[in-house]
Amino acid sequence: MTGAVVVGSGPNGLAAAIRLAQAGLEVTVVEAHERAGGGTRTAELTLPGVLHDECSAFHPTAVASPFLAALDLERHGLRWRWPEIDLAHPLDDGRAGLLARDPAWVDRSLGSDAARWHRLFAPALRHFDDLIDEVFQPVVHVPRHPVTLGRFGLGAIQPAPWVVRRFRDEPARALLTGVAAHKFGRIDRPLGSSVGLMLAAAAQAVGWPVAEGGSESIARALVAELESLGGRVVTGVTVTSLPQLSEIAGAAPDVVVLDTAPAGALDIAGDALHPRVRRAFRRFRYGPAAFKVDLAIEGDVPWTNEHCARAGTLHLGGSAAEVVAIEAATQRGEMPDRPFMLVGQQHVADPSRSNGSVHPLYAYAHVPQDYPGDATDAMLRQLERFAPGIRDQVVGTAVRDVPGWATYNANYVGGDIAAGANTARQIAFRPRVSANPYELGVDGVYLCSSATPPGAGVHGMGGFHAAETALRRLR
């Protein structure tokens, strides 16, 4: 039987393994951590019975993913849960921009800008499945829906401040700018709107749900699907070379798929890579880092805007102009006094995360690459800005600093949880300029991590495309 080894058990690695197993290959997944899942792990980080997602938390790309949808992971216990409001962006004046599948929340929060908002997103929402089909591929491809992709691209190529100029008031401007900040980098440059427009459209089309019981439920379902196809996962084993994989699998594998950052591929494949690939991977740029603080909170968060209590996700960064400035400073290597933060209230949609009246509060801030300091106090001050008195409700705290991310997952080089900077070049050609971004130029060896298209997110599409490339070569 044809054998395959996948290094790394993140969503992309597991997706690649499942696709290969579906095609009849004998598949082994090797994971350095004691638990499978990569960024989809959940743990009691603060207090017993309080469940915190360790990295990924909200999953619009998972419910939109064509490959994950085709797997019917609900058979393995995966349950999606949606908050009433998917996203809130509070402002200092007490208002907040709100985003949800129910357009009434947009109308209520954006006022006179609501009609402009709906006009901006109407084409993407009318053809959302076609758009997903296009953007979940490498940027350079022959489109099946050229009009839909072209219309989206006209907005995506613009800097975020250009797109938000169509709005007259701050809630709409800040709301879209905050979503654009998921790009993890300069959003006042070309393609600065790309991530924001896609994620905002997804919030209105499919929502930003959480997985019941924690993001680890996604990993458990994917592992169960792989095992049902005869595959297996080996944990607690760090792969350092290609020859090592023969020992693990019992024979030299015909296919090797690396769910690693380019730095990891260099470590494992080493001299087997063509010199031009090695050079490209050494030049690969990583983006700003995340600094994460998990809190156990007694009671509800005292948001200044009452609707924020119903939101699963919140962006804390103030006005649109402030968010743009924060992201630019972070990219320059400067630690902002008021960092841009993503806050998660998963328990709003999934009460199983809480222990009685004690709830988990998930938060990470954008900080410079390799930031050596402690951003905890700056993050708590930013929380207090929009939820005065919250410090008095904290009954447990867990901090993951920037160096801690590499210990958690070696793919997060310098604390970059997106596994690569979203520069214009790397959005278009990720991880290197190549006709097929999943090939490494070594016979039978492929890359499938978030460093490959379509980039970060729990969607498995990088793994699916890498596996499809491998299967075409085997034929």
Coordinates of C-alpha atoms in Angstrom, one line a residue:
M1 CA 0.0 0.0 0.0
T2 CA 1.2 3.6 -0.7
G3 CA 2.2 5.2 2.5
A4 CA 2.1 8.9 3.6
V5 CA 3.4 10.7 6.7
V6 CA 2.0 14.1 7.7
V7 CA 4.2 16.1 10.1
G8 CA 2.0 18.3 12.3
S9 CA -1.6 17.8 13.5
G10 CA -3.1 21.2 13.0
P11 CA -6.3 21.5 11.0
N12 CA -4.3 21.6 7.7
G13 CA -2.2 18.6 8.6
L14 CA -5.3 16.6 9.6
A15 CA -7.1 17.7 6.5
A16 CA -4.2 16.6 4.3
A17 CA -4.1 13.2 6.1
I18 CA -7.9 12.7 5.7
R19 CA -7.8 13.5 2.0
L20 CA -4.9 11.1 1.5
A21 CA -6.6 8.4 3.5
Q22 CA -9.8 8.9 1.5
A23 CA -7.7 8.1 -1.6
G24 CA -6.5 4.8 -0.1
L25 CA -3.1 5.7 1.3
E26 CA -1.9 4.4 4.6
V27 CA -1.4 7.6 6.6
T28 CA 0.5 8.4 9.8
V29 CA 0.3 11.9 11.4
V30 CA 3.2 12.8 13.7
E31 CA 2.8 15.5 16.3
A32 CA 5.4 17.0 18.6
H33 CA 2.9 18.0 21.3
E34 CA 1.2 15.4 23.6
R35 CA -2.2 16.5 22.2
A36 CA -3.2 16.7 18.6
G37 CA -4.7 19.8 17.2
G38 CA -2.0 22.5 16.6
G39 CA -3.9 25.8 17.2
T40 CA -7.1 24.0 18.0
R41 CA -6.5 23.0 21.7
T42 CA -8.5 23.8 24.8
A43 CA -7.5 23.6 28.4
E44 CA -8.4 24.7 32.0
L45 CA -5.8 27.5 32.0
T46 CA -7.1 29.4 35.0
L47 CA -9.5 27.5 37.2
P48 CA -11.0 24.0 37.2
G49 CA -14.0 23.7 35.0
V50 CA -13.3 27.0 33.1
L51 CA -12.4 26.1 29.5
H52 CA -10.1 28.4 27.5
D53 CA -9.2 28.0 23.9
E54 CA -5.4 28.1 23.7
C55 CA -5.2 29.7 20.2
S56 CA -8.0 29.6 17.6
A57 CA -11.4 30.5 19.0
F58 CA -13.9 31.7 16.4
H59 CA -14.4 29.8 13.2
P60 CA -16.0 31.5 10.3
T61 CA -13.5 29.9 7.9
A62 CA -14.3 26.4 9.4
V63 CA -18.0 26.6 8.7
A64 CA -17.3 28.1 5.3
S65 CA -14.7 25.6 4.3
P66 CA -15.9 23.3 1.4
F67 CA -13.6 20.5 2.5
L68 CA -14.6 20.5 6.2
A69 CA -18.3 20.8 5.3
A70 CA -18.0 17.7 3.1
L71 CA -16.6 15.6 6.0
D72 CA -19.8 15.9 8.1
L73 CA -17.8 16.2 11.3
E74 CA -21.0 16.4 13.3
R75 CA -21.0 12.6 13.1
H76 CA -18.0 12.7 15.4
G77 CA -19.6 15.0 17.9
L78 CA -18.7 18.5 16.6
R79 CA -21.3 21.0 17.4
W80 CA -21.2 24.7 16.3
R81 CA -22.7 27.4 18.6
W82 CA -23.4 31.0 17.5
P83 CA -23.7 34.1 19.7
E84 CA -26.5 36.5 19.0
I85 CA -24.0 39.1 17.9
D86 CA -20.9 37.8 16.2
L87 CA -18.7 40.8 16.6
A88 CA -18.8 44.1 18.5
H89 CA -16.4 47.1 18.2
P90 CA -17.0 49.4 21.2
L91 CA -16.1 53.1 21.1
D92 CA -15.2 55.6 23.8
D93 CA -18.5 57.4 23.5
G94 CA -20.4 54.3 24.5
R95 CA -21.5 53.4 21.0
A96 CA -20.4 50.2 19.2
G97 CA -20.4 48.8 15.7
L98 CA -22.2 45.4 15.6
L99 CA -22.0 42.6 13.1
A100 CA -24.2 39.5 13.0
R101 CA -26.0 37.2 10.6
D102 CA -29.2 39.1 11.5
P103 CA -28.9 42.4 9.6
A104 CA -31.1 44.1 12.2
W105 CA -28.0 44.5 14.4
V106 CA -26.1 46.2 11.6
D107 CA -29.0 48.6 11.1
R108 CA -29.4 49.3 14.8
S109 CA -25.7 50.1 15.4
L110 CA -24.6 51.7 12.2
G111 CA -27.6 54.1 11.7
S112 CA -27.3 56.2 8.6
D113 CA -24.3 54.1 7.4
A114 CA -26.2 50.8 7.5
A115 CA -27.4 51.2 3.9
R116 CA -23.9 51.9 2.7
W117 CA -22.7 48.9 4.6
H118 CA -25.3 46.6 3.0
R119 CA -24.4 47.9 -0.5
L120 CA -20.7 47.2 0.1
F121 CA -21.3 43.6 1.0
A122 CA -24.3 42.7 -1.1
P123 CA -22.4 41.3 -4.0
A124 CA -20.2 39.1 -1.8
L125 CA -23.2 37.8 0.2
R126 CA -25.3 37.1 -3.0
H127 CA -22.4 34.9 -4.3
F128 CA -20.7 33.9 -1.1
D129 CA -20.2 30.2 -1.9
D130 CA -18.6 31.1 -5.3
L131 CA -16.4 33.7 -3.5
I132 CA -15.3 31.1 -1.0
D133 CA -14.4 28.7 -3.8
E134 CA -12.1 31.4 -5.2
V135 CA -10.4 32.8 -2.2
F136 CA -9.7 29.4 -0.6
Q137 CA -7.3 28.7 -3.5
P138 CA -3.9 30.3 -4.3
V139 CA -4.3 33.9 -5.4
V140 CA -2.8 33.1 -8.8
H141 CA -5.3 30.6 -10.4
V142 CA -7.8 30.4 -13.3
P143 CA -11.0 31.6 -11.7
R144 CA -14.3 29.7 -12.1
H145 CA -16.2 32.8 -11.1
P146 CA -14.2 35.7 -12.5
V147 CA -16.9 38.3 -12.1
T148 CA -17.4 37.5 -8.4
L149 CA -13.7 37.3 -7.8
G150 CA -13.0 40.5 -9.7
R151 CA -15.7 42.5 -7.9
F152 CA -14.3 41.4 -4.5
G153 CA -10.7 42.0 -5.6
L154 CA -11.5 45.7 -6.5
G155 CA -12.2 46.3 -2.8
A156 CA -9.7 43.9 -1.4
I157 CA -6.7 45.5 -3.1
Q158 CA -7.4 48.8 -1.5
P159 CA -5.9 50.0 1.8
A160 CA -8.5 49.8 4.6
P161 CA -8.7 53.6 5.1
W162 CA -9.7 54.0 1.5
V163 CA -12.6 51.5 1.8
V164 CA -14.0 53.0 5.1
R165 CA -14.1 56.5 3.6
R166 CA -17.5 55.7 2.2
F167 CA -18.9 55.7 5.8
R168 CA -19.9 58.9 7.5
D169 CA -19.8 57.9 11.1
E170 CA -17.3 56.2 13.4
P171 CA -19.1 52.9 14.3
A172 CA -19.0 51.7 10.7
R173 CA -15.5 52.9 10.0
A174 CA -14.1 51.4 13.2
L175 CA -16.0 48.1 12.8
L176 CA -14.6 47.4 9.3
T177 CA -11.1 48.7 10.2
G178 CA -11.0 46.4 13.3
V179 CA -11.9 43.3 11.1
A180 CA -9.2 44.4 8.7
A181 CA -6.7 44.3 11.5
H182 CA -6.9 40.5 11.4
K183 CA -4.4 40.9 8.7
F184 CA -1.8 41.3 11.4
G185 CA 0.1 44.1 9.8
R186 CA -0.1 47.3 7.9
I187 CA -3.7 47.9 6.8
D188 CA -3.0 51.3 5.3
R189 CA -1.2 49.6 2.4
P190 CA -2.4 47.8 -0.8
L191 CA -4.4 44.7 0.1
G192 CA -5.0 46.2 3.5
S193 CA -8.8 45.5 3.2
S194 CA -8.5 42.0 1.9
V195 CA -8.8 40.1 5.2
G196 CA -11.3 42.5 6.6
L197 CA -13.7 42.3 3.7
M198 CA -13.6 38.5 3.6
L199 CA -14.1 38.0 7.4
A200 CA -16.9 40.7 7.6
A201 CA -18.7 39.0 4.7
A202 CA -18.3 35.6 6.4
A203 CA -19.8 37.1 9.7
Q204 CA -22.9 38.0 7.8
A205 CA -23.1 34.9 5.7
V206 CA -22.2 32.1 8.1
G207 CA -21.3 33.8 11.4
W208 CA -18.3 33.5 13.7
P209 CA -19.3 30.4 15.7
V210 CA -17.4 28.6 18.4
A211 CA -17.1 24.8 18.8
E212 CA -19.1 23.4 21.7
G213 CA -16.7 22.4 24.5
G214 CA -13.8 24.3 23.0
S215 CA -11.8 24.4 19.8
E216 CA -10.2 21.1 20.6
S217 CA -13.6 19.6 19.6
I218 CA -12.6 20.3 16.0
A219 CA -9.3 18.4 16.4
R220 CA -11.0 15.5 18.1
A221 CA -13.6 15.3 15.2
L222 CA -10.9 15.4 12.6
V223 CA -8.8 12.7 14.3
A224 CA -11.9 10.5 14.6
E225 CA -12.5 11.0 10.9
L226 CA -8.9 10.1 10.0
E227 CA -9.0 7.0 12.3
S228 CA -12.3 5.9 10.7
L229 CA -10.4 5.8 7.4
G230 CA -7.6 3.7 8.9
G231 CA -5.1 6.5 9.6
R232 CA -3.4 7.1 12.9
V233 CA -1.9 9.9 14.9
V234 CA 1.4 9.6 16.9
T235 CA 1.9 12.3 19.5
G236 CA 4.9 13.4 21.5
V237 CA 7.4 12.9 18.7
T238 CA 9.5 15.8 17.3
V239 CA 10.5 15.3 13.7
T240 CA 14.0 16.6 12.8
S241 CA 14.7 14.9 9.5
L242 CA 13.1 13.2 6.5
P243 CA 14.9 9.8 7.2
Q244 CA 13.3 9.8 10.7
L245 CA 9.9 9.4 9.0
S246 CA 10.9 5.9 7.7
E247 CA 11.4 4.7 11.3
I248 CA 8.1 6.2 12.4
A249 CA 6.1 4.7 9.5
G250 CA 7.9 1.4 9.3
A251 CA 8.9 2.1 5.7
A252 CA 10.0 5.0 3.5
P253 CA 6.8 7.0 2.8
D254 CA 5.8 7.7 -0.7
V255 CA 4.3 11.1 0.3
V256 CA 5.4 13.5 3.1
V257 CA 3.3 16.5 3.9
L258 CA 4.7 19.1 6.3
D259 CA 2.3 21.1 8.3
T260 CA 5.1 23.4 9.4
A261 CA 6.2 27.0 8.9
P262 CA 9.0 27.4 6.3
A263 CA 11.5 27.5 9.1
G264 CA 10.3 24.0 10.2
A265 CA 10.5 22.8 6.6
L266 CA 14.1 24.0 6.5
D267 CA 14.9 22.1 9.7
I268 CA 13.4 18.8 8.5
A269 CA 14.1 18.8 4.8
G270 CA 17.4 20.6 5.0
D271 CA 19.9 19.9 2.2
A272 CA 17.2 17.9 0.3
L273 CA 15.6 21.2 -0.7
H274 CA 16.8 23.0 -3.9
P275 CA 19.1 26.0 -3.1
R276 CA 16.5 28.4 -4.5
V277 CA 13.8 27.0 -2.2
R278 CA 16.1 27.3 0.8
R279 CA 16.9 30.9 -0.1
A280 CA 13.2 31.7 -0.4
F281 CA 12.3 30.1 2.9
R282 CA 15.1 31.9 4.7
R283 CA 13.7 35.2 3.2
F284 CA 10.2 34.3 4.2
R285 CA 8.9 37.1 6.5
Y286 CA 7.0 36.5 9.7
G287 CA 4.5 39.1 11.0
P288 CA 3.7 40.7 14.3
A289 CA 3.2 38.6 17.4
A290 CA 0.3 37.8 19.7
F291 CA 0.4 38.3 23.5
K292 CA -2.4 36.3 25.1
V293 CA -4.1 36.8 28.5
D294 CA -6.8 34.4 29.6
L295 CA -9.0 35.6 32.5
A296 CA -11.5 33.8 34.7
I297 CA -14.3 36.4 35.4
E298 CA -16.9 36.3 38.2
G299 CA -20.1 37.5 36.6
D300 CA -20.7 39.4 33.4
V301 CA -18.2 41.8 31.9
P302 CA -19.3 45.4 32.7
W303 CA -19.2 46.7 29.1
T304 CA -20.0 50.4 28.6
N305 CA -22.1 49.3 25.6
E306 CA -24.8 46.9 26.8
H307 CA -25.0 45.0 23.5
C308 CA -21.3 44.0 23.9
A309 CA -22.5 41.5 26.5
R310 CA -24.2 39.5 23.7
A311 CA -21.1 39.4 21.4
G312 CA -18.9 36.4 20.9
T313 CA -16.0 38.5 19.7
L314 CA -15.0 42.0 20.4
H315 CA -12.3 44.3 18.9
L316 CA -10.8 46.8 21.3
G317 CA -8.8 49.5 19.6
G318 CA -10.9 52.7 19.5
S319 CA -11.5 54.7 16.4
A320 CA -10.6 53.6 12.9
A321 CA -7.7 56.0 12.7
E322 CA -6.4 54.7 16.0
V323 CA -6.5 51.1 14.9
V324 CA -4.6 52.0 11.7
A325 CA -2.0 53.8 13.7
I326 CA -1.7 50.9 16.3
E327 CA -1.1 48.4 13.5
A328 CA 1.5 50.5 11.8
A329 CA 3.4 51.0 15.0
T330 CA 3.3 47.3 15.8
Q331 CA 4.6 46.5 12.4
R332 CA 7.5 49.0 12.9
G333 CA 8.4 47.1 16.1
E334 CA 6.9 49.6 18.5
M335 CA 4.8 48.4 21.5
P336 CA 1.7 50.6 21.6
D337 CA 0.5 52.0 24.9
R338 CA -3.0 50.9 23.8
P339 CA -2.6 47.7 21.8
F340 CA -5.2 46.4 19.4
M341 CA -7.0 43.5 21.1
L342 CA -9.3 40.7 20.2
V343 CA -11.5 39.6 23.1
G344 CA -13.5 36.4 23.2
Q345 CA -16.7 35.6 25.2
Q346 CA -17.1 32.0 24.0
H347 CA -19.3 31.2 26.9
V348 CA -22.0 33.5 25.5
A349 CA -22.7 31.0 22.8
D350 CA -21.4 27.9 24.7
P351 CA -22.2 28.0 28.4
S352 CA -20.3 24.7 28.9
R353 CA -17.1 26.8 29.0
S354 CA -18.1 28.3 32.3
N355 CA -18.1 27.0 35.9
G356 CA -21.2 28.4 37.5
S357 CA -20.9 32.2 37.5
V358 CA -17.2 32.1 36.6
H359 CA -16.7 32.6 32.9
P360 CA -13.6 32.4 30.6
L361 CA -12.5 35.6 28.9
Y362 CA -10.1 35.1 26.0
A363 CA -7.9 38.0 24.9
Y364 CA -4.8 38.6 22.8
A365 CA -3.1 41.7 21.7
H366 CA -1.1 42.5 18.6
V367 CA 2.5 43.2 19.7
P368 CA 5.8 43.4 17.7
Q369 CA 7.6 40.4 16.3
D370 CA 9.7 38.7 19.0
Y371 CA 8.4 41.2 21.6
P372 CA 10.3 40.3 24.9
G373 CA 8.2 42.3 27.3
D374 CA 5.0 41.8 29.3
A375 CA 1.9 43.3 27.8
T376 CA -0.5 42.2 30.5
D377 CA -1.0 45.5 32.2
A378 CA -1.5 47.3 28.9
M379 CA -4.1 44.8 27.9
L380 CA -5.9 45.1 31.2
R381 CA -5.9 48.9 30.9
Q382 CA -7.5 48.5 27.4
L383 CA -10.1 46.2 28.8
E384 CA -10.9 48.8 31.6
R385 CA -11.3 51.5 28.9
F386 CA -14.4 49.7 27.6
A387 CA -15.4 47.7 30.6
P388 CA -14.6 49.8 33.7
G389 CA -14.2 47.8 36.9
I390 CA -13.5 44.5 35.2
R391 CA -10.3 44.0 37.2
D392 CA -12.3 43.6 40.3
Q393 CA -14.0 40.6 38.8
V394 CA -10.9 38.7 37.8
V395 CA -10.5 35.5 39.8
G396 CA -7.9 33.7 37.7
T397 CA -5.3 34.7 35.1
A398 CA -3.1 32.8 32.7
V399 CA -0.5 34.6 30.4
R400 CA 1.2 33.3 27.3
D401 CA 4.0 35.7 26.3
V402 CA 5.6 35.9 22.9
P403 CA 8.4 33.3 23.6
G404 CA 5.7 31.0 25.0
W405 CA 4.0 30.7 21.6
A406 CA 7.0 28.8 20.1
T407 CA 6.9 26.4 23.0
Y408 CA 3.2 25.8 22.4
N409 CA 3.6 25.5 18.6
A410 CA 6.9 25.7 16.7
N411 CA 5.1 27.1 13.7
Y412 CA 4.5 30.4 15.6
V413 CA 7.9 31.8 14.8
G414 CA 8.6 34.9 16.9
G415 CA 5.0 34.7 18.2
D416 CA 3.4 35.0 14.8
I417 CA 0.3 32.9 15.1
A418 CA -0.5 33.4 11.4
A419 CA 2.7 31.6 10.4
G420 CA 3.7 34.4 8.0
A421 CA 3.4 38.1 7.4
N422 CA 0.5 39.2 5.3
T423 CA 2.5 41.5 3.1
A424 CA 1.2 42.2 -0.4
R425 CA 3.9 39.9 -1.8
Q426 CA 3.2 37.1 0.6
I427 CA -0.6 37.3 0.1
A428 CA -0.1 36.9 -3.7
F429 CA 2.9 34.4 -3.5
R430 CA 2.9 32.4 -0.3
P431 CA 5.3 30.9 0.8
R432 CA 7.4 31.6 -2.3
V433 CA 6.9 32.5 -6.0
S434 CA 5.9 29.1 -7.5
A435 CA 3.4 27.7 -10.0
N436 CA 2.4 25.3 -7.2
P437 CA 2.9 26.8 -3.7
Y438 CA 2.5 23.4 -2.0
E439 CA 5.5 21.7 -3.8
L440 CA 8.9 21.9 -2.2
G441 CA 10.9 20.7 -5.3
V442 CA 11.6 17.4 -3.5
D443 CA 9.9 14.3 -5.0
G444 CA 7.0 13.4 -2.8
V445 CA 7.4 16.2 -0.2
Y446 CA 4.9 19.0 0.2
L447 CA 4.0 21.9 2.5
C448 CA 0.5 22.5 3.8
S449 CA 0.6 24.9 6.8
S450 CA -0.9 28.4 7.1
A451 CA 2.3 29.6 5.3
T452 CA 0.6 28.2 2.2
P453 CA -2.6 29.5 0.5
P454 CA -5.2 30.4 1.6
G455 CA -3.3 31.4 4.8
A456 CA -4.3 31.4 8.4
G457 CA -7.6 30.0 9.7
V458 CA -9.2 26.7 10.7
H459 CA -10.4 25.7 7.2
G460 CA -8.1 22.8 6.3
M461 CA -7.9 24.0 2.7
G462 CA -4.1 24.3 2.7
G463 CA -4.0 20.6 3.6
F464 CA -6.6 19.7 1.1
H465 CA -4.8 21.4 -1.8
A466 CA -1.4 19.9 -0.8
A467 CA -2.9 16.5 -0.6
E468 CA -4.6 17.0 -4.0
T469 CA -1.2 18.0 -5.4
A470 CA 0.4 14.8 -4.0
L471 CA -2.3 12.6 -5.4
R472 CA -2.0 14.1 -8.9
R473 CA 1.8 13.4 -8.8
L474 CA 1.1 9.8 -7.7
R475 CA -1.2 9.2 -10.6

